[in-house]
mmCIF file of C-alpha atoms and ligand atoms in Angstrom:
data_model
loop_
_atom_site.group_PDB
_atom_site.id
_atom_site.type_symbol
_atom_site.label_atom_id
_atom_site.label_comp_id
_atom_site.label_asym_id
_atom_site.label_seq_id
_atom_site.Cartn_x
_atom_site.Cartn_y
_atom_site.Cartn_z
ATOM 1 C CA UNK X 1 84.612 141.782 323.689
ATOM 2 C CA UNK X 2 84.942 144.470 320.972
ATOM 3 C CA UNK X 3 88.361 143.293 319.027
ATOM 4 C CA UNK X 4 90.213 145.777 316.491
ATOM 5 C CA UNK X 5 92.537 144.472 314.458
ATOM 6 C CA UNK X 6 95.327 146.392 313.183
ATOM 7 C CA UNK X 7 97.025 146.123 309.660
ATOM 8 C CA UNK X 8 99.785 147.530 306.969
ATOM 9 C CA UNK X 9 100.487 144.702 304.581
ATOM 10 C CA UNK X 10 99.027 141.442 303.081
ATOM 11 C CA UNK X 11 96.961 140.328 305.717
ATOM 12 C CA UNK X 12 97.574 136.342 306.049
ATOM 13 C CA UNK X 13 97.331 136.385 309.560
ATOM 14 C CA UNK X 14 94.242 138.782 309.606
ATOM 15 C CA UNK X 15 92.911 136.118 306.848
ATOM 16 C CA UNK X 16 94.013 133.269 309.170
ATOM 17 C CA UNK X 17 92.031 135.254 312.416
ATOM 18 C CA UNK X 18 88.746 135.232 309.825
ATOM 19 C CA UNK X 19 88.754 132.094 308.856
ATOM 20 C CA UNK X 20 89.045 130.775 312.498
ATOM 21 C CA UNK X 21 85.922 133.047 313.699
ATOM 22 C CA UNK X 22 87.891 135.365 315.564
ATOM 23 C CA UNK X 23 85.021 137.866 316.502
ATOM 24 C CA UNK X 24 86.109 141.131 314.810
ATOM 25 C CA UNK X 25 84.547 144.528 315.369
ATOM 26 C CA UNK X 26 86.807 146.427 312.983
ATOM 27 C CA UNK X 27 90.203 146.180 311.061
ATOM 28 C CA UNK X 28 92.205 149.450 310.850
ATOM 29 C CA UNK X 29 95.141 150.105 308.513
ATOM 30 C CA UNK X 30 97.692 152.603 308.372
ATOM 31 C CA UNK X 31 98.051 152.596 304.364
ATOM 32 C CA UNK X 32 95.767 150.617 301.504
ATOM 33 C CA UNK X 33 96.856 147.224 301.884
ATOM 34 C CA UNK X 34 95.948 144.184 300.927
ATOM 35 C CA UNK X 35 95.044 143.149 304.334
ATOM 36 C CA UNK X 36 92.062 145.961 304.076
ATOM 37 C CA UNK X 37 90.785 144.219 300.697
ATOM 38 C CA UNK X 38 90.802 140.751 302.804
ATOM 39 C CA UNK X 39 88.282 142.432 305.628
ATOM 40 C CA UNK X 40 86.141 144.070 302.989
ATOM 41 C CA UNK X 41 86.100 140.573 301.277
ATOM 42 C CA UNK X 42 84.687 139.383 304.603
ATOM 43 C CA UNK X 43 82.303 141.942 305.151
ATOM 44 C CA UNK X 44 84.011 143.169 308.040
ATOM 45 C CA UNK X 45 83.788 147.042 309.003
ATOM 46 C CA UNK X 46 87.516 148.705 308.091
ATOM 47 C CA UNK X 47 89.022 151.800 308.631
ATOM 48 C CA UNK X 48 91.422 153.623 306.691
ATOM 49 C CA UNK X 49 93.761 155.614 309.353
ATOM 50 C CA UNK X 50 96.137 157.056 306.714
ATOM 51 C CA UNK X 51 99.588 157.876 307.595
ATOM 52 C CA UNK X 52 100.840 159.291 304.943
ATOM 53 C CA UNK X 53 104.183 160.381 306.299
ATOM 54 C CA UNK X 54 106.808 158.154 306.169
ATOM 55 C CA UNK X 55 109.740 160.366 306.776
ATOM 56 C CA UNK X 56 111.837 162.290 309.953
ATOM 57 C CA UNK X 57 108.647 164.786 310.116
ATOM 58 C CA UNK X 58 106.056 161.887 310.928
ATOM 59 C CA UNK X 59 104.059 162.980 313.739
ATOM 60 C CA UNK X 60 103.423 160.102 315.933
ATOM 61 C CA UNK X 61 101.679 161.698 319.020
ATOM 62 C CA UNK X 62 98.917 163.120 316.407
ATOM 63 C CA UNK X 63 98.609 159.697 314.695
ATOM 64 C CA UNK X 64 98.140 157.576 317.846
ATOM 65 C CA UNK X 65 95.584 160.464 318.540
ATOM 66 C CA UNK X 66 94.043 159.891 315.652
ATOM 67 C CA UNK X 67 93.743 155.758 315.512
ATOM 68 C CA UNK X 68 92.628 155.829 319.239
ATOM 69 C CA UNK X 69 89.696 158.501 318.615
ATOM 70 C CA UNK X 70 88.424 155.436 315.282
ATOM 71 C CA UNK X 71 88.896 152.870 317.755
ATOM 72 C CA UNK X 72 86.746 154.831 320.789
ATOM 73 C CA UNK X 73 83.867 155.396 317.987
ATOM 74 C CA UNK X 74 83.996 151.458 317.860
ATOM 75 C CA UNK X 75 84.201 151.130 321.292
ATOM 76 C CA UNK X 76 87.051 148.654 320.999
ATOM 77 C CA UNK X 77 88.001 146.788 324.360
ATOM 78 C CA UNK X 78 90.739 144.596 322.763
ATOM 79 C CA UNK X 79 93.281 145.766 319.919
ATOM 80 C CA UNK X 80 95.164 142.829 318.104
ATOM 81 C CA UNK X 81 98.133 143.957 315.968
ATOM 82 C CA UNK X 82 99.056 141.785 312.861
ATOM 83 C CA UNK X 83 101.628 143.217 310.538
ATOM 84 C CA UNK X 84 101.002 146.440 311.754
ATOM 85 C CA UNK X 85 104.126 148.804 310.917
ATOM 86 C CA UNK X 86 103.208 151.822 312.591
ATOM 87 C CA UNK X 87 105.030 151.913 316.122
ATOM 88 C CA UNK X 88 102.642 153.825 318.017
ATOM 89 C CA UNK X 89 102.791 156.707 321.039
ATOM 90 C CA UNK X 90 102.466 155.804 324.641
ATOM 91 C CA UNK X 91 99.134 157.251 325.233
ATOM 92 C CA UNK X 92 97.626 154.453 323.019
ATOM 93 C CA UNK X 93 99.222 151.628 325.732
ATOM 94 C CA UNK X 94 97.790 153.521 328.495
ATOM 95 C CA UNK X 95 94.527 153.616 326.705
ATOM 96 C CA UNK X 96 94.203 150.052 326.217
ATOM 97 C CA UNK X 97 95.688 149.181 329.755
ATOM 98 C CA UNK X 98 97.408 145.877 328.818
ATOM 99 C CA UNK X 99 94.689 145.541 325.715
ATOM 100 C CA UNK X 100 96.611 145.908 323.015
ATOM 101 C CA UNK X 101 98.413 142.462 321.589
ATOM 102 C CA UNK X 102 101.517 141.972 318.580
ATOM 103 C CA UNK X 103 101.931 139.105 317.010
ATOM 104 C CA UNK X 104 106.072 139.144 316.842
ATOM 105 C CA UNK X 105 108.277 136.765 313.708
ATOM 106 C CA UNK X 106 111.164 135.990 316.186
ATOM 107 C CA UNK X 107 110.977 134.236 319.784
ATOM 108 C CA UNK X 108 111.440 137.122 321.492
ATOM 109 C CA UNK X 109 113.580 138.447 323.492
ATOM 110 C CA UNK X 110 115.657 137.527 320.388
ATOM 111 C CA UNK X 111 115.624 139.876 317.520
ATOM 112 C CA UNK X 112 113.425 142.417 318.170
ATOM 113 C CA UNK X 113 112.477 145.081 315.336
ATOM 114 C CA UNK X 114 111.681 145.420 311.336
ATOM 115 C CA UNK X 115 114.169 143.142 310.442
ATOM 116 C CA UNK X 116 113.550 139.887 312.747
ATOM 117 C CA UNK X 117 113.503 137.452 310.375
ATOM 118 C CA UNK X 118 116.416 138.488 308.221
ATOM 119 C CA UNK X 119 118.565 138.878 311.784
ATOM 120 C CA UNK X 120 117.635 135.241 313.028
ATOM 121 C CA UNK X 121 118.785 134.282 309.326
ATOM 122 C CA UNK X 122 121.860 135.742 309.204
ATOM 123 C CA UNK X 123 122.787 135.269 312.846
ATOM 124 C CA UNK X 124 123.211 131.600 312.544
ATOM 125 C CA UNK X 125 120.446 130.387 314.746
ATOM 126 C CA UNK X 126 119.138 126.901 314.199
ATOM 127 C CA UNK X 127 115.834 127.695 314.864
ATOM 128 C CA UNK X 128 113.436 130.991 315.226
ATOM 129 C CA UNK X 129 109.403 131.502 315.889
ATOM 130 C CA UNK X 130 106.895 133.389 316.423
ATOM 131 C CA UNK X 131 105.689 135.164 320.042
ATOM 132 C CA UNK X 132 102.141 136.668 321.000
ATOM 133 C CA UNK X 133 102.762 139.282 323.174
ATOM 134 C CA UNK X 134 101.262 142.065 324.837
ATOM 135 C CA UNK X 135 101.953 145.267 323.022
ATOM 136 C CA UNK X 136 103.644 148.332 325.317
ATOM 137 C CA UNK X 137 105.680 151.666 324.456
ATOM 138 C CA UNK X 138 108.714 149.580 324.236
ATOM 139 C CA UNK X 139 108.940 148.241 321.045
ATOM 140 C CA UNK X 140 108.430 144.522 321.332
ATOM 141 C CA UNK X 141 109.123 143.820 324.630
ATOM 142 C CA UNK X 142 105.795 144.024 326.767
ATOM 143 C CA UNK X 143 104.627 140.002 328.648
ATOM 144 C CA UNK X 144 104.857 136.891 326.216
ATOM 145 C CA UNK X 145 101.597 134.943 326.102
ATOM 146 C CA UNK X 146 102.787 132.436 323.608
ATOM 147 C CA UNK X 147 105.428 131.349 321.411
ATOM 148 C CA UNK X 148 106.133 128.681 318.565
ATOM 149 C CA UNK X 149 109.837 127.458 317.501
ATOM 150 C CA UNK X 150 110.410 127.343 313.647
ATOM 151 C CA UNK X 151 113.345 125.613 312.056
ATOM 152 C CA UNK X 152 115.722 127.492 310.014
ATOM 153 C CA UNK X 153 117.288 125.391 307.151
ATOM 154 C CA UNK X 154 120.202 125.097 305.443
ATOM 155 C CA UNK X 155 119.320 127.797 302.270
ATOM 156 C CA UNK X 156 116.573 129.771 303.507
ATOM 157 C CA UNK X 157 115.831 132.746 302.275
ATOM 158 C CA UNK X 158 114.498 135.606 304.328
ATOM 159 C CA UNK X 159 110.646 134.906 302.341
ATOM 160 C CA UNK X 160 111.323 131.238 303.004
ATOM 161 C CA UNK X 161 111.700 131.535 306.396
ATOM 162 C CA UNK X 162 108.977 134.344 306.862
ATOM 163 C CA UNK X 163 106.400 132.503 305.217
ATOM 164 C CA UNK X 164 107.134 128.802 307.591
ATOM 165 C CA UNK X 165 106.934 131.510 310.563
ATOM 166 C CA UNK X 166 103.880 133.130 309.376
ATOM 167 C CA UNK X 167 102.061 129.544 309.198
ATOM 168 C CA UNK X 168 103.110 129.443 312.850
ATOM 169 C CA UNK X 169 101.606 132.583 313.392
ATOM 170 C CA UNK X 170 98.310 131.693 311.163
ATOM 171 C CA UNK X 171 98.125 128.635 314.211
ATOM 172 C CA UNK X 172 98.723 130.234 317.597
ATOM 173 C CA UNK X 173 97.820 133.671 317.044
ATOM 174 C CA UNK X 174 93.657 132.846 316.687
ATOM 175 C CA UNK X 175 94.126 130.310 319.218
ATOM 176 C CA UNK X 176 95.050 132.803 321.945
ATOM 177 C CA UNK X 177 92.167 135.826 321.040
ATOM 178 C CA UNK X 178 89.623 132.867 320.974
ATOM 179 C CA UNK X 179 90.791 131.714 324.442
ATOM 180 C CA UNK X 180 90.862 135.282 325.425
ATOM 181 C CA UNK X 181 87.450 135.607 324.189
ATOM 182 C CA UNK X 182 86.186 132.964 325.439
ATOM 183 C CA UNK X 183 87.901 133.709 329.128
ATOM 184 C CA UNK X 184 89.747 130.711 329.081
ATOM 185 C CA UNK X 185 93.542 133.084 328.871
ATOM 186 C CA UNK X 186 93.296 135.532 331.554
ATOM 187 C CA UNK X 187 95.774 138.957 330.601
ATOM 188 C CA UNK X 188 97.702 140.317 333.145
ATOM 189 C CA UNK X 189 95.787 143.242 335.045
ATOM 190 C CA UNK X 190 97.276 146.922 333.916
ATOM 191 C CA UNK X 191 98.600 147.428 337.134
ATOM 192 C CA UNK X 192 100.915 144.188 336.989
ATOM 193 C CA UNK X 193 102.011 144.743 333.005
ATOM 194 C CA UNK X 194 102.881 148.520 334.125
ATOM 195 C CA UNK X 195 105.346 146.574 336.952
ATOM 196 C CA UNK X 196 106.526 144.091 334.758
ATOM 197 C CA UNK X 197 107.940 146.862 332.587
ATOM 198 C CA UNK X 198 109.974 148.953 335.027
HETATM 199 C C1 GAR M 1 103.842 138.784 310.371
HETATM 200 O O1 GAR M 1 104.947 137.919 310.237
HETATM 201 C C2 GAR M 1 103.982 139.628 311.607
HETATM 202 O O2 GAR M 1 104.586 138.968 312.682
HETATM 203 C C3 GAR M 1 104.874 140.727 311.117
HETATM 204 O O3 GAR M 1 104.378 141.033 309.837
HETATM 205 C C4 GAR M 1 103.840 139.841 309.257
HETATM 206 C C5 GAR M 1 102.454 140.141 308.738
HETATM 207 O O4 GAR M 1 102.055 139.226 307.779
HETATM 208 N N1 GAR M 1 104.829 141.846 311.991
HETATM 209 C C6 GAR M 1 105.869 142.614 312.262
HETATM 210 O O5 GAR M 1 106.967 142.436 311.770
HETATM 211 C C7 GAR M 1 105.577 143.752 313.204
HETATM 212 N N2 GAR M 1 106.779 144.428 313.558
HETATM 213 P P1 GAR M 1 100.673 139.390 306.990
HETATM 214 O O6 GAR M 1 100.595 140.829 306.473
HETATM 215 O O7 GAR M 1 100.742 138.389 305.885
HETATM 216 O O8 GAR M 1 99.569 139.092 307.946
#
């Protein structure tokens, strides 16, 4: 199974995906990152999709069109987002069919979004997580595969907090591509995730 992985920023859970053999075909990012440097590093093939615009004009349609034709030259099968900041256009979901995963800082359905972490902070919660779940036009909402609760404690700042969610993250997320890999995880069939939504 041909997996993409999908980047914008520092790339701890891409580094935590390497270092647990996480067969990867390709990492993509959307801007130079960090998270590019760590797949060079590792001798992995990357892919510089730029996107430039950050603004009202952004053209999403033509970007998605863009990342998709990189990822058909790879002949990608599975796509696994990680820190990737780029909300993409539907035709990329139907695509993939159900192939594309996020990795999420918040136990969804709670505190969807940029600003997860910093709205499970300041919302008084006792505890947060992380959730794997499949990717879809909706932002962050799509099946959960997995979660992991995180305590919040008394003081935490937003990095704090990020960084004791990210080690969840650095634990389940290579877990579930290597059972998916390995056929042990089954994802739901396109049909049932295009169901699920409506
Ligand atoms: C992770 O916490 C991931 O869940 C989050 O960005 C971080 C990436 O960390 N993703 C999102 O917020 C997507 N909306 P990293 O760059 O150190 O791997």
């Amino acid at each position: 199974m041909k997996i993409a992985v999908l980047v914008s920023g520092q790339g701890s859970i891409l580094e935590a995906l390497i270092r647990e053999r996480v067969p990867i075909a390709l990492v993509a990012g959307d801007r130079e990152c960090r998270a590019l440097e760590a797949a060079e590093n590792a001798g992995i093939p990357t892919e510089l999709v730029e996107r430039g615009d950050f603004g009202a004009s952004f053209d999403r349609h033509e970007y998605t069109e863009r990342l998709m034709h990189v990822l058909k030259t790879y002949g990608i099968e599975l796509v696994a987002m990680a820190g990737f900041m780029t909300f993409l256009s539907e035709e990329f979901f139907e695509n993939f069919g159900g192939r594309v995963l996020n990795t999420h800082p918040s136990l969804l359905p709670r505190f969807k979004g940029d600003h997860a972490v910093r709205d499970a902070l300041e919302s008084g919660a006792q505890e947060t997580g992380c959730t794997i779940h499949i990717a879809t036009e909706k932002l962050d909402e799509g099946q959960i595969i997995a979660q992991e609760t995180v305590p919040i404690h008394e003081g935490d700042t937003v990095d704090a907090l990020h960084e004791r969610i990210k080690q969840a993250e650095r634990r389940l997320y290579p877990r579930i591509l290597k059972d998916i890999v390995s056929g042990e995880l089954a994802l739901p069939r396109k049909e049932d995730i295009i169901k699920s939504d409506n």
